Amino acid sequence: MEIHIVEDADAGATVVADVFTRTVQEAGDPGAVLGLATGSSPIPAYAELIRRHREEGLSFAGSRAFLLDEYVGLTAGHEQSYHRFIRENFIEQVDIDDAAVVSPDGAAIDPIAEAASYDRRIAEAGGVDLQILGIGSNGHIAFNEPGSSLNSRTRVVGLSRSTIQDNSRYFDSAADVPVRALSQGLGTILEARRIVLTATSAGKAAAIAQLVEGAISSRWPATVLQLHPDVVVVVDEAAGAQLQLAEDYRYARRLEIENPLDVTQG
Ligand code: F6R
């Protein structure tokens, strides 16, 4: 894992946007397959990508995207649906074709069949080149709550009490938060070729410490990312505050900047 401890959300957004930019530019034709997260964590990175699109000509033309999850029972047009969230916060402001942005259908009559077909649709697109993730205060990624199988696939999941509490800020009350979601599984997420996870604030500090330095366990689902070969973790000081080896990660990043790898040298 490559751990970046940065000053604030804006500095984090730059690091995350750099990973996106590299992936989009490397993909060439027919474009990258992006795995998109919703929630508050990726918003500064999306804002930075929108800025690069407007001011620096970064193009997402030809890219396709798959969302991580969707609430069961919400239609695409519902004001709290993730389908709508990603359009308002990212897609409508860059040049990705709206039809190329796919999310699980929360209003599907048969959510179990909807979940079962989702991994197949990702595979048919050639798999995800870059997955961006947030993390729940309980260590979930997507809606893989504690206790999730480390090899789980996209499926219908029940939301934990802490997630319903955390997400109630977007609804009138906790009672209005849907109790289920369609969520990519941990095994699905691990198939992405590159992953960048971003978190800010003290509320994420315990989950980040477990993700980076804890034992791999479904108690903290994000720990499964330790098995992935290409993960970048970007946290602010508060979210990184419980990392025991924080100074080592800072040292490693400094050394990299001071000694860039020259692949052209024989
Ligand atoms: C969102 C998602 C969730 C969030 C997590 C953190 O698509 O899958 O796992 O990333 O709940 O949410 P925020 O960023 O709002 O703190």
Coordinates of C-alpha atoms and ligand atoms in Angstrom, one line a residue:
M1 CA 0.0 0.0 0.0
E2 CA 1.1 3.5 -0.7
I3 CA 0.0 5.7 2.2
H4 CA -0.3 9.5 1.8
I5 CA -0.9 11.6 4.9
V6 CA -1.8 15.1 3.7
E7 CA -2.7 18.4 5.3
D8 CA -6.3 18.6 4.3
A9 CA -9.0 17.4 1.9
D10 CA -7.8 19.7 -0.9
A11 CA -4.3 18.2 -0.8
G12 CA -5.9 14.8 -0.7
A13 CA -8.0 15.6 -3.8
T14 CA -4.9 16.5 -5.7
V15 CA -3.3 13.1 -5.0
V16 CA -6.5 11.2 -5.9
A17 CA -7.1 13.2 -9.0
D18 CA -3.5 12.5 -10.1
V19 CA -4.2 8.7 -9.9
F20 CA -7.4 9.2 -11.9
T21 CA -5.6 11.4 -14.5
R22 CA -2.8 8.8 -14.9
T23 CA -5.4 6.0 -15.3
V24 CA -7.5 7.9 -17.9
Q25 CA -4.4 8.9 -19.9
E26 CA -2.9 5.4 -19.8
A27 CA -6.2 3.7 -20.9
G28 CA -6.1 5.3 -24.4
D29 CA -8.8 3.9 -26.7
P30 CA -11.6 3.0 -26.0
G31 CA -11.2 4.7 -22.6
A32 CA -10.9 3.7 -19.0
V33 CA -13.4 1.8 -16.9
L34 CA -13.8 3.8 -13.7
G35 CA -15.3 2.5 -10.4
L36 CA -17.0 5.4 -8.7
A37 CA -17.9 5.9 -5.0
T38 CA -20.5 8.2 -3.6
G39 CA -20.7 9.9 -0.2
S40 CA -18.8 12.9 1.0
S41 CA -15.2 11.5 0.8
P42 CA -14.6 11.6 -3.0
I43 CA -16.3 15.0 -3.6
P44 CA -13.1 17.1 -3.4
A45 CA -11.4 14.7 -5.8
Y46 CA -14.4 14.9 -8.2
A47 CA -14.3 18.7 -7.9
E48 CA -10.6 18.7 -8.8
L49 CA -11.2 16.4 -11.8
I50 CA -14.0 18.7 -13.0
R51 CA -11.6 21.6 -12.7
R52 CA -8.9 19.8 -14.7
H53 CA -11.5 18.9 -17.3
R54 CA -12.6 22.6 -17.6
E55 CA -9.3 24.3 -17.3
E56 CA -6.7 21.8 -18.5
G57 CA -8.6 19.8 -21.1
L58 CA -8.6 16.5 -19.2
S59 CA -11.0 14.3 -21.1
F60 CA -13.0 11.3 -20.0
A61 CA -14.5 10.7 -23.5
G62 CA -14.9 7.0 -24.1
S63 CA -14.6 6.2 -20.4
R64 CA -17.3 4.0 -18.8
A65 CA -18.1 3.9 -15.1
F66 CA -19.7 1.5 -12.5
L67 CA -21.0 2.6 -9.2
L68 CA -20.2 0.7 -6.0
D69 CA -23.6 0.6 -4.6
E70 CA -27.2 1.8 -4.5
Y71 CA -29.9 1.8 -1.8
V72 CA -32.6 -0.8 -2.3
G73 CA -36.0 0.8 -2.8
L74 CA -34.8 4.1 -4.2
T75 CA -35.6 5.0 -7.8
A76 CA -32.9 6.4 -10.0
G77 CA -34.5 9.9 -9.7
H78 CA -34.8 9.9 -5.9
E79 CA -32.9 12.8 -4.4
Q80 CA -30.8 10.4 -2.2
S81 CA -30.1 7.8 -4.9
Y82 CA -26.5 7.2 -5.7
H83 CA -27.5 7.2 -9.4
R84 CA -28.5 10.9 -9.0
F85 CA -25.6 11.7 -6.6
I86 CA -22.9 10.8 -9.0
R87 CA -24.5 12.7 -11.9
E88 CA -24.9 15.9 -9.8
N89 CA -21.4 15.7 -8.3
F90 CA -19.4 14.5 -11.2
I91 CA -20.8 13.0 -14.4
E92 CA -22.8 16.0 -15.6
Q93 CA -19.8 18.3 -15.3
V94 CA -17.3 16.2 -17.4
D95 CA -17.5 14.5 -20.8
I96 CA -18.5 11.0 -19.8
D97 CA -21.5 9.7 -21.7
D98 CA -24.4 9.4 -19.2
A99 CA -25.4 6.1 -20.8
A100 CA -22.0 4.7 -20.0
V101 CA -22.4 5.2 -16.2
V102 CA -23.9 2.1 -14.7
S103 CA -25.3 1.5 -11.2
P104 CA -27.2 -1.3 -9.6
D105 CA -31.0 -0.6 -10.0
G106 CA -32.3 0.0 -6.5
A107 CA -35.8 -0.1 -7.8
A108 CA -35.4 -3.5 -9.5
I109 CA -38.4 -5.8 -9.0
D110 CA -35.9 -8.6 -8.3
P111 CA -32.9 -7.1 -6.5
I112 CA -31.3 -10.5 -6.1
A113 CA -31.2 -11.0 -9.8
E114 CA -30.1 -7.4 -10.3
A115 CA -27.1 -8.0 -8.0
A116 CA -26.3 -11.3 -9.7
S117 CA -26.0 -9.7 -13.1
Y118 CA -23.9 -6.7 -11.9
D119 CA -20.5 -8.5 -11.7
R120 CA -21.2 -10.0 -15.1
R121 CA -21.8 -6.5 -16.6
I122 CA -18.5 -5.3 -15.0
A123 CA -16.6 -8.3 -16.5
E124 CA -18.2 -7.7 -19.9
A125 CA -16.8 -4.1 -19.8
G126 CA -13.3 -5.6 -19.3
G127 CA -13.2 -5.0 -15.5
V128 CA -12.5 -1.8 -13.5
D129 CA -9.2 0.0 -14.2
L130 CA -9.5 2.3 -11.2
Q131 CA -11.8 2.0 -8.2
I132 CA -12.1 5.0 -5.9
L133 CA -13.3 4.2 -2.3
G134 CA -14.4 5.9 0.8
I135 CA -14.5 4.0 4.1
G136 CA -17.2 3.8 6.8
S137 CA -16.3 4.6 10.4
N138 CA -16.9 0.9 11.0
G139 CA -14.4 -0.1 8.3
H140 CA -16.9 -0.9 5.5
I141 CA -16.1 -0.3 1.9
A142 CA -19.0 0.0 -0.4
F143 CA -21.7 -1.4 1.9
N144 CA -19.7 -4.5 3.0
E145 CA -20.4 -4.2 6.7
P146 CA -18.5 -6.0 9.4
G147 CA -19.0 -9.7 9.0
S148 CA -19.0 -9.6 5.2
S149 CA -17.3 -12.5 3.5
L150 CA -13.9 -11.4 2.3
N151 CA -14.7 -13.0 -1.1
S152 CA -18.2 -11.6 -1.4
R153 CA -19.8 -10.7 -4.7
T154 CA -22.3 -8.0 -5.6
R155 CA -25.4 -8.8 -3.5
V156 CA -28.3 -7.4 -1.4
V157 CA -26.9 -6.5 2.0
G158 CA -28.5 -5.1 5.2
L159 CA -27.0 -1.9 6.5
S160 CA -25.5 -1.9 10.0
R161 CA -26.8 0.3 12.8
S162 CA -23.7 2.5 12.6
T163 CA -24.1 3.0 8.8
I164 CA -27.8 3.9 9.2
Q165 CA -26.7 6.4 11.9
D166 CA -23.9 7.8 9.8
N167 CA -26.0 8.2 6.6
S168 CA -29.1 9.6 8.4
R169 CA -27.5 13.1 7.9
Y170 CA -28.7 12.9 4.2
F171 CA -32.2 11.9 5.2
D172 CA -34.9 13.5 7.3
S173 CA -34.3 11.0 10.1
A174 CA -32.6 7.6 10.6
A175 CA -36.0 6.0 10.1
D176 CA -35.9 7.2 6.5
V177 CA -32.6 5.6 5.6
P178 CA -33.2 2.4 3.5
V179 CA -32.3 -0.7 5.5
R180 CA -30.8 -2.5 2.5
A181 CA -28.5 -1.8 -0.4
L182 CA -27.2 -3.5 -3.5
S183 CA -23.4 -3.5 -3.0
Q184 CA -20.4 -4.7 -4.9
G185 CA -18.7 -7.4 -2.8
L186 CA -15.2 -7.4 -1.3
G187 CA -14.2 -10.0 -3.9
T188 CA -15.7 -7.8 -6.7
I189 CA -13.8 -4.7 -5.5
L190 CA -10.5 -6.6 -5.3
E191 CA -10.7 -7.4 -9.0
A192 CA -10.2 -3.7 -9.9
R193 CA -6.8 -3.2 -11.3
R194 CA -6.0 -0.1 -9.2
I195 CA -7.7 1.2 -6.0
V196 CA -7.5 4.6 -4.3
L197 CA -9.1 5.0 -1.0
T198 CA -9.6 8.4 0.6
A199 CA -10.8 9.5 4.1
T200 CA -10.8 12.6 6.2
S201 CA -11.7 13.4 9.8
A202 CA -11.1 11.8 13.2
G203 CA -14.2 9.7 12.8
K204 CA -12.4 7.5 10.3
A205 CA -9.1 7.2 12.3
A206 CA -9.8 3.8 13.8
A207 CA -10.9 2.3 10.5
I208 CA -7.9 3.7 8.7
A209 CA -5.5 2.3 11.4
Q210 CA -7.1 -1.1 10.9
L211 CA -7.1 -0.9 7.1
V212 CA -3.4 -0.2 7.0
E213 CA -2.0 -1.9 10.1
G214 CA -4.6 -4.3 11.4
A215 CA -5.1 -8.0 10.9
I216 CA -7.1 -9.0 7.8
S217 CA -10.6 -9.8 9.1
S218 CA -14.2 -9.4 8.3
R219 CA -14.5 -7.4 11.6
W220 CA -12.9 -4.6 9.6
P221 CA -13.9 -5.3 6.0
A222 CA -11.5 -2.8 4.4
T223 CA -8.5 -4.8 5.7
V224 CA -9.1 -7.1 2.7
L225 CA -7.4 -4.4 0.6
Q226 CA -4.1 -5.5 2.1
L227 CA -4.3 -8.4 -0.4
H228 CA -4.5 -6.1 -3.4
P229 CA -1.2 -5.2 -5.2
D230 CA -2.0 -1.6 -6.2
V231 CA -3.7 0.4 -3.4
V232 CA -3.2 4.1 -2.7
V233 CA -4.6 5.4 0.6
V234 CA -5.0 9.2 1.0
V235 CA -5.9 10.5 4.5
D236 CA -5.8 13.9 6.2
E237 CA -3.9 14.3 9.5
A238 CA -7.1 13.5 11.6
A239 CA -8.0 10.3 9.7
G240 CA -4.3 9.2 9.9
A241 CA -3.9 10.0 13.6
Q242 CA -4.0 6.4 14.8
L243 CA -1.4 5.1 12.3
Q244 CA 1.5 3.7 14.4
L245 CA 3.9 4.0 11.5
A246 CA 2.8 7.5 10.3
E247 CA 6.3 8.8 10.3
D248 CA 7.5 5.9 8.2
Y249 CA 4.8 6.6 5.5
R250 CA 5.7 10.3 5.4
Y251 CA 9.4 9.4 5.1
A252 CA 8.7 7.0 2.3
R253 CA 6.7 9.6 0.3
R254 CA 9.5 12.2 0.9
L255 CA 12.2 9.8 -0.4
E256 CA 10.1 9.1 -3.5
I257 CA 9.8 12.8 -4.3
E258 CA 13.5 13.4 -3.7
N259 CA 14.6 10.3 -5.7
P260 CA 12.2 9.7 -8.6
L261 CA 12.6 6.3 -10.2
D262 CA 14.2 6.7 -13.6
V263 CA 13.0 3.7 -15.7
T264 CA 15.1 4.9 -18.6
Q265 CA 18.4 4.2 -16.8
G266 CA 20.1 0.9 -17.9
Ligands
F6R1 C1 -20.4 5.1 -1.1 C2 -19.9 3.9 -0.3 C3 -19.6 4.0 1.2 C4 -18.9 5.3 1.6 C5 -18.6 5.3 3.1 C6 -18.1 6.6 3.5 O1 -20.6 4.7 -2.4 O2 -19.8 2.9 -0.8 O3 -18.8 2.9 1.5 O4 -17.7 5.5 0.9 O5 -19.8 5.1 3.8 O6 -19.0 7.6 3.4 P1 -18.6 9.2 3.5 O7 -17.6 9.4 2.4 O8 -19.9 9.9 3.2 O9 -18.0 9.4 4.8

